[in-house]
GROMACS .gro file of C-alpha atoms in nm:
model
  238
    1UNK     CA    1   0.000   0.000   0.000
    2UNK     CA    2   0.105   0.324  -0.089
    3UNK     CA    3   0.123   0.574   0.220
    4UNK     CA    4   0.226   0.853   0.027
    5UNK     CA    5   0.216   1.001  -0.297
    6UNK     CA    6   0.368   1.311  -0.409
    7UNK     CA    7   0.321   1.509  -0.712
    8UNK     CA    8   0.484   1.782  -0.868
    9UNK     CA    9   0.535   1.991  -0.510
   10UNK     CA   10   0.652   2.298  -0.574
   11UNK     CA   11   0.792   2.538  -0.296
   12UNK     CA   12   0.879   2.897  -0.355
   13UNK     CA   13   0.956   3.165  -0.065
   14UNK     CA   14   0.907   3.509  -0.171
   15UNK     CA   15   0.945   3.842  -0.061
   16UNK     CA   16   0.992   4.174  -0.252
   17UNK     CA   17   1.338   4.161  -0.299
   18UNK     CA   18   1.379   3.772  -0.441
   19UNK     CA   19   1.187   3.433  -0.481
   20UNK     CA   20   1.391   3.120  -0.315
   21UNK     CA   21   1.276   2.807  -0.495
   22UNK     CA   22   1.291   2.541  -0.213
   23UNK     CA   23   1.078   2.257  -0.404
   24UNK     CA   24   1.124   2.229  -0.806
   25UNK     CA   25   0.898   1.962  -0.914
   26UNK     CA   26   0.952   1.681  -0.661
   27UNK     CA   27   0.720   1.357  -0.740
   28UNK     CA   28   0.809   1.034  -0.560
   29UNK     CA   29   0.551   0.756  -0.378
   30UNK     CA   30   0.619   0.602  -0.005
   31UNK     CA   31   0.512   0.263   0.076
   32UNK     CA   32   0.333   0.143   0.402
   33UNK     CA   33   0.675   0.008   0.585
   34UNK     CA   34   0.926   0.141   0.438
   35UNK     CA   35   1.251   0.322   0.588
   36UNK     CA   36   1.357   0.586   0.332
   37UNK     CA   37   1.656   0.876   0.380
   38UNK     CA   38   1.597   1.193   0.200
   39UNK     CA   39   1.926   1.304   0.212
   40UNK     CA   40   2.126   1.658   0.079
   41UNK     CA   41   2.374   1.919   0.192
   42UNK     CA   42   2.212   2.197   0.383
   43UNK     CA   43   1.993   2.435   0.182
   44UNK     CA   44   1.926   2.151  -0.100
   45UNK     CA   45   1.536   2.187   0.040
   46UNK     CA   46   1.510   1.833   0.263
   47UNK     CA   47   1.321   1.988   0.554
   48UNK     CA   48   1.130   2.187   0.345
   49UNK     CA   49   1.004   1.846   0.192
   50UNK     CA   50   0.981   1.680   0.534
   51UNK     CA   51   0.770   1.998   0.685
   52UNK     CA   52   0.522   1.966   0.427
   53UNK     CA   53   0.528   1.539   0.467
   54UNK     CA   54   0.485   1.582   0.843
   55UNK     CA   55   0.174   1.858   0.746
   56UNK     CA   56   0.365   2.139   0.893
   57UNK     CA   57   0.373   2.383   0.585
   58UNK     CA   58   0.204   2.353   0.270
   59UNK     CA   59   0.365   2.382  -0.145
   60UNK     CA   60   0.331   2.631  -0.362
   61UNK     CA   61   0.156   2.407  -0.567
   62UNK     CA   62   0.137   2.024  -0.644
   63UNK     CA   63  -0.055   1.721  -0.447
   64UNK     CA   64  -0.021   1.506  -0.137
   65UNK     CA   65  -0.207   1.190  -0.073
   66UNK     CA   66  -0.193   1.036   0.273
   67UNK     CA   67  -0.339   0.661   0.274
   68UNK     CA   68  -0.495   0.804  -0.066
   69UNK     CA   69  -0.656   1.110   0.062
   70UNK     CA   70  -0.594   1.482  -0.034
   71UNK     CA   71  -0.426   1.636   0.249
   72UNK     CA   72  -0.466   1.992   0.141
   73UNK     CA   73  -0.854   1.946   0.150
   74UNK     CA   74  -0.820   1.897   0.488
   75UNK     CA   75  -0.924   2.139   0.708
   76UNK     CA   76  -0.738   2.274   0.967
   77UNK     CA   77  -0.898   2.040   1.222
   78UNK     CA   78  -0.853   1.716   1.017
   79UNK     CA   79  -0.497   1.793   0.936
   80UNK     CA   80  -0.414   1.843   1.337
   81UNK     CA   81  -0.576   1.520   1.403
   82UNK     CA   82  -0.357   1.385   1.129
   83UNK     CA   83  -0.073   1.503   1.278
   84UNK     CA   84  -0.175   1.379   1.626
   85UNK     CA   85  -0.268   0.997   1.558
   86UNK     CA   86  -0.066   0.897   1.237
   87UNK     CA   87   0.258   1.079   1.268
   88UNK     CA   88   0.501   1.105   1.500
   89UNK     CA   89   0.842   1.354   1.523
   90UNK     CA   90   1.186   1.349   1.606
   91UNK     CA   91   1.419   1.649   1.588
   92UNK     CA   92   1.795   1.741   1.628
   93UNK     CA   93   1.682   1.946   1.939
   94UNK     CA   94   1.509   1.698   2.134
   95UNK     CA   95   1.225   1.958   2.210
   96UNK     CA   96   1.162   1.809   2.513
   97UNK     CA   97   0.963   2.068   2.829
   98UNK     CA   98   1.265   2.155   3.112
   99UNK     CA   99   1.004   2.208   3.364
  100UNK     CA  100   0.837   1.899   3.260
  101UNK     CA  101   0.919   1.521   3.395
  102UNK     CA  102   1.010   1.277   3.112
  103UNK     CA  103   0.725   1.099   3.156
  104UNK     CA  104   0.524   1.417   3.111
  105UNK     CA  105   0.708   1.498   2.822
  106UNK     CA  106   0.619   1.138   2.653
  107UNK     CA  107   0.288   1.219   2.734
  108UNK     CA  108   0.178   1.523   2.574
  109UNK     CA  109   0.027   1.406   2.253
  110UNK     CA  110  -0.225   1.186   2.452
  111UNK     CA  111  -0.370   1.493   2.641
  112UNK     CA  112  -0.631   1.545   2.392
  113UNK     CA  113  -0.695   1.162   2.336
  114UNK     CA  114  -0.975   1.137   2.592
  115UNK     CA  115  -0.818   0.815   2.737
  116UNK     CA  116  -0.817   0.716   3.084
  117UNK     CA  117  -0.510   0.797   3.331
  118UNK     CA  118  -0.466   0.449   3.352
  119UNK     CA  119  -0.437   0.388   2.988
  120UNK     CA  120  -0.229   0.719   2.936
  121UNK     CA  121   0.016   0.561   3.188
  122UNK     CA  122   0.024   0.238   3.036
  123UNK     CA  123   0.092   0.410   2.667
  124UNK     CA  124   0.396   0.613   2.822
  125UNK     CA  125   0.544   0.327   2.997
  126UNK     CA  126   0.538   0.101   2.708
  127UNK     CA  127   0.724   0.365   2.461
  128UNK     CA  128   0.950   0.465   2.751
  129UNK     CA  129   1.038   0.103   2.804
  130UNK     CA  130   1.080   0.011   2.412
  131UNK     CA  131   1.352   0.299   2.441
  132UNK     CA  132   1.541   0.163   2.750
  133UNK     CA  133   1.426   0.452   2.960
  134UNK     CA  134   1.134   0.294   3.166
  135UNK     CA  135   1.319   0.380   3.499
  136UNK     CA  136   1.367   0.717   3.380
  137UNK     CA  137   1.016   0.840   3.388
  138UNK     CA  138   1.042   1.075   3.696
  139UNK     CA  139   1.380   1.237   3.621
  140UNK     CA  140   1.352   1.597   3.457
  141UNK     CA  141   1.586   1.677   3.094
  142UNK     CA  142   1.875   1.780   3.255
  143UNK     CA  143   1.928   1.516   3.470
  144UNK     CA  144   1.926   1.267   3.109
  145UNK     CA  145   2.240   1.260   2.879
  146UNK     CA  146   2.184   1.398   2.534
  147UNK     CA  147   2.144   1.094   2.376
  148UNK     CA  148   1.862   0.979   2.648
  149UNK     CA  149   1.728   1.260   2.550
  150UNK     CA  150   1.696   1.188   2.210
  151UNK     CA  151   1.511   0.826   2.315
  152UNK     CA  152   1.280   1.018   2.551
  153UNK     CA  153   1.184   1.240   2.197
  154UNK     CA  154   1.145   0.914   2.000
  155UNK     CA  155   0.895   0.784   2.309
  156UNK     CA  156   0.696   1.036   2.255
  157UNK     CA  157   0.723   1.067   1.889
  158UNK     CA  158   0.552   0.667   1.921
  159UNK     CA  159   0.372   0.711   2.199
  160UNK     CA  160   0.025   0.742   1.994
  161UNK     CA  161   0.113   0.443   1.780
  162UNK     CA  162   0.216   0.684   1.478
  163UNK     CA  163   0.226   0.525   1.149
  164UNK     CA  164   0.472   0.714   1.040
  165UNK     CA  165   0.747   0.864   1.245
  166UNK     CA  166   0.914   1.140   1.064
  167UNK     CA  167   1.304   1.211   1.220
  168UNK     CA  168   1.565   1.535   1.138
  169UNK     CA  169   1.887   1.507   1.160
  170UNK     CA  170   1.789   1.303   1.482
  171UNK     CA  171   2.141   1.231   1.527
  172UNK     CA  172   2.252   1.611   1.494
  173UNK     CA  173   2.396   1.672   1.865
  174UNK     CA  174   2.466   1.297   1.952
  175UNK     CA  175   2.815   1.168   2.014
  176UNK     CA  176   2.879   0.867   1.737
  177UNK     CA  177   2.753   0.605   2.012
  178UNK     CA  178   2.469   0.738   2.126
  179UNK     CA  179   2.382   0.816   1.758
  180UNK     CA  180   2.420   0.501   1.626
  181UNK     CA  181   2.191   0.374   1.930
  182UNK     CA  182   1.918   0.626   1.814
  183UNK     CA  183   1.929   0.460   1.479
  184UNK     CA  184   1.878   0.091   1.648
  185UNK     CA  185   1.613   0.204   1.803
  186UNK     CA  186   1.476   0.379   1.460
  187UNK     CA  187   1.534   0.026   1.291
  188UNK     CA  188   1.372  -0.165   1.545
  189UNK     CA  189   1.047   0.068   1.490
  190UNK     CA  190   1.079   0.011   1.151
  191UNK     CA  191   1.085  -0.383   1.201
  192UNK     CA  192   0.758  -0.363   1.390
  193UNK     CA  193   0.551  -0.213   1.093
  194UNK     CA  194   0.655   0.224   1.139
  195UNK     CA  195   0.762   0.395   0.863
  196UNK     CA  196   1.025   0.618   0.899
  197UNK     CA  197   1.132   0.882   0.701
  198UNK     CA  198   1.492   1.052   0.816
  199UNK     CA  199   1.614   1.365   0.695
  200UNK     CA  200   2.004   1.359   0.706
  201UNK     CA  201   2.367   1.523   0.544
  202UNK     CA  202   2.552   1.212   0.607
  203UNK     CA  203   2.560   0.950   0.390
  204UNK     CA  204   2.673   0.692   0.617
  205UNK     CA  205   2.336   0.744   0.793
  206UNK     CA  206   2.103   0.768   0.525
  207UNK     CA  207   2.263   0.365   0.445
  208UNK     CA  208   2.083   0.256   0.746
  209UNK     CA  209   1.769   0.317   0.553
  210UNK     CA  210   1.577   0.063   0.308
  211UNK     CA  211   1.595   0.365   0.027
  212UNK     CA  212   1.754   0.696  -0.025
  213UNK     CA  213   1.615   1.008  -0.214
  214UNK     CA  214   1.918   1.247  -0.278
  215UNK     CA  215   1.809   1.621  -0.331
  216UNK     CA  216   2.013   1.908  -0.453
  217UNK     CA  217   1.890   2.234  -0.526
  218UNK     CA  218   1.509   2.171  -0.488
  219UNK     CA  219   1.502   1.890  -0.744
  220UNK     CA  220   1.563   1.496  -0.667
  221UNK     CA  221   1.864   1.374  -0.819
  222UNK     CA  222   1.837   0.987  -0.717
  223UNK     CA  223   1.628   0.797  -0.557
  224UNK     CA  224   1.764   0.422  -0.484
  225UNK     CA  225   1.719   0.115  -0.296
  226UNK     CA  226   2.004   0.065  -0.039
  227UNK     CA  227   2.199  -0.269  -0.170
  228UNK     CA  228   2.445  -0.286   0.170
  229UNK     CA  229   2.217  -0.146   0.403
  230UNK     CA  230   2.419  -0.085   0.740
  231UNK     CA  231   2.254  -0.226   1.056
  232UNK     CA  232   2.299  -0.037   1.406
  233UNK     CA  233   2.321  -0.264   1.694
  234UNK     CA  234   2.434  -0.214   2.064
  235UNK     CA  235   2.631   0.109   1.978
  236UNK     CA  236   2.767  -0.084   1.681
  237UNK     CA  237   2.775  -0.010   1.307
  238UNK     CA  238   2.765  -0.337   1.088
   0.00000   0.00000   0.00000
């Protein structure tokens, strides 16, 4: 099944001085399950792309189907929905609420899911145990290195049961070890069903993916299967 299809998105920022073409024509389909790396240097328009994936912006002009539906004849209320049940987000910055507990952060996109407390703490425990942080749940963000960090973002980025989970650069401000166990943990999702979509600059990254899209300038310039895909295990690169 095809979970996304994208047709001729266009992107242009304007203001009276100059228009920026972010998005030149970009077409490509995602299927249900798949781990695919959009990958470019910085500026080539790969959060741009993800932004309007993850139903954070919108194109210039072009189409999006999600699970075969228009997105942009959404409205406003649908699309939040959207974003709240069927995708999930991990950034370079962790985003994670200082004045918050970890297992409050995990938490936040079930506050408007009208479950139970006692289903809301089940939820949080489960995604804070599948990313090794289940006796973690009380301590605040500064008391977690960065790369727990990073796992308490992907907990809540599955909490909701996402179908897709949408990550950039998630490996931005990580040491090489704790990256590498960020993209275990990424694989591991994927295993179970997710898909994932990673925005990345490094190449040795984007190879833990099923599939890379390369973008330069706006415009995809490959888009391939991964023939050597790397696997991350236990801090480990193989």
């Amino acid at each position: 099944m095809m979970i996304i299809e994208v047709r001729n998105l266009k992107k242009t920022y304007a203001n009276e001085f100059v228009s920026t073409k972010a998005l030149d024509d970009i077409s490509f389909d995602i299927r249900e399950g798949e781990f695919v790396a959009i990958i470019g240097s910085s500026g080539c328009g790969k959060s741009t792309l993800m932004h309007i994936l993850g139903l954070l912006d919108r194109p210039t002009s072009g189409t999006y189907n999600l699970e075969g539906k228009n997105v942009f004849e959404m409205s406003g209320d649908e699309l939040a929905r959207v974003r709240n049940k069927k995708m999930g987000f991990v950034f370079q910055s962790f985003n994670l609420l200082p004045r918050m507990s970890i297992f409050d952060n995990v938490k936040l996109p079930l506050v408007y899911g009208g479950l139970s407390d006692e289903r809301e703490k089940e939820m949080v425990k489960t995604a804070l145990e599948g990313v090794g942080l289940g006796g973690k749940a009380n301590n605040f963000s500064n008391q977690l290195s960065g790369g727990e960090q990073q796992r308490a973002a992907i907990a809540r980025a599955l909490v909701n049961h996402p179908a897709i989970i949408f990550a950039d650069e998630p490996t931005g401000n990580l040491d090489s070890v704790s990256g590498q166990n960020v993209l275990e943990i990424l694989q591991k999702l994927n295993d179970e069903g997710h898909t994932i979509i990673l925005v990345t600059h490094e190449k040795y990254t984007s190879e833990m993916a099923q599939r890379i899209i390369q973008m330069k300038d706006g415009k995809i310039v490959s888009d391939e299967k991964v023939l050597n895909r790397k696997l991350a295990k236990n801090g480990l690169i193989k």
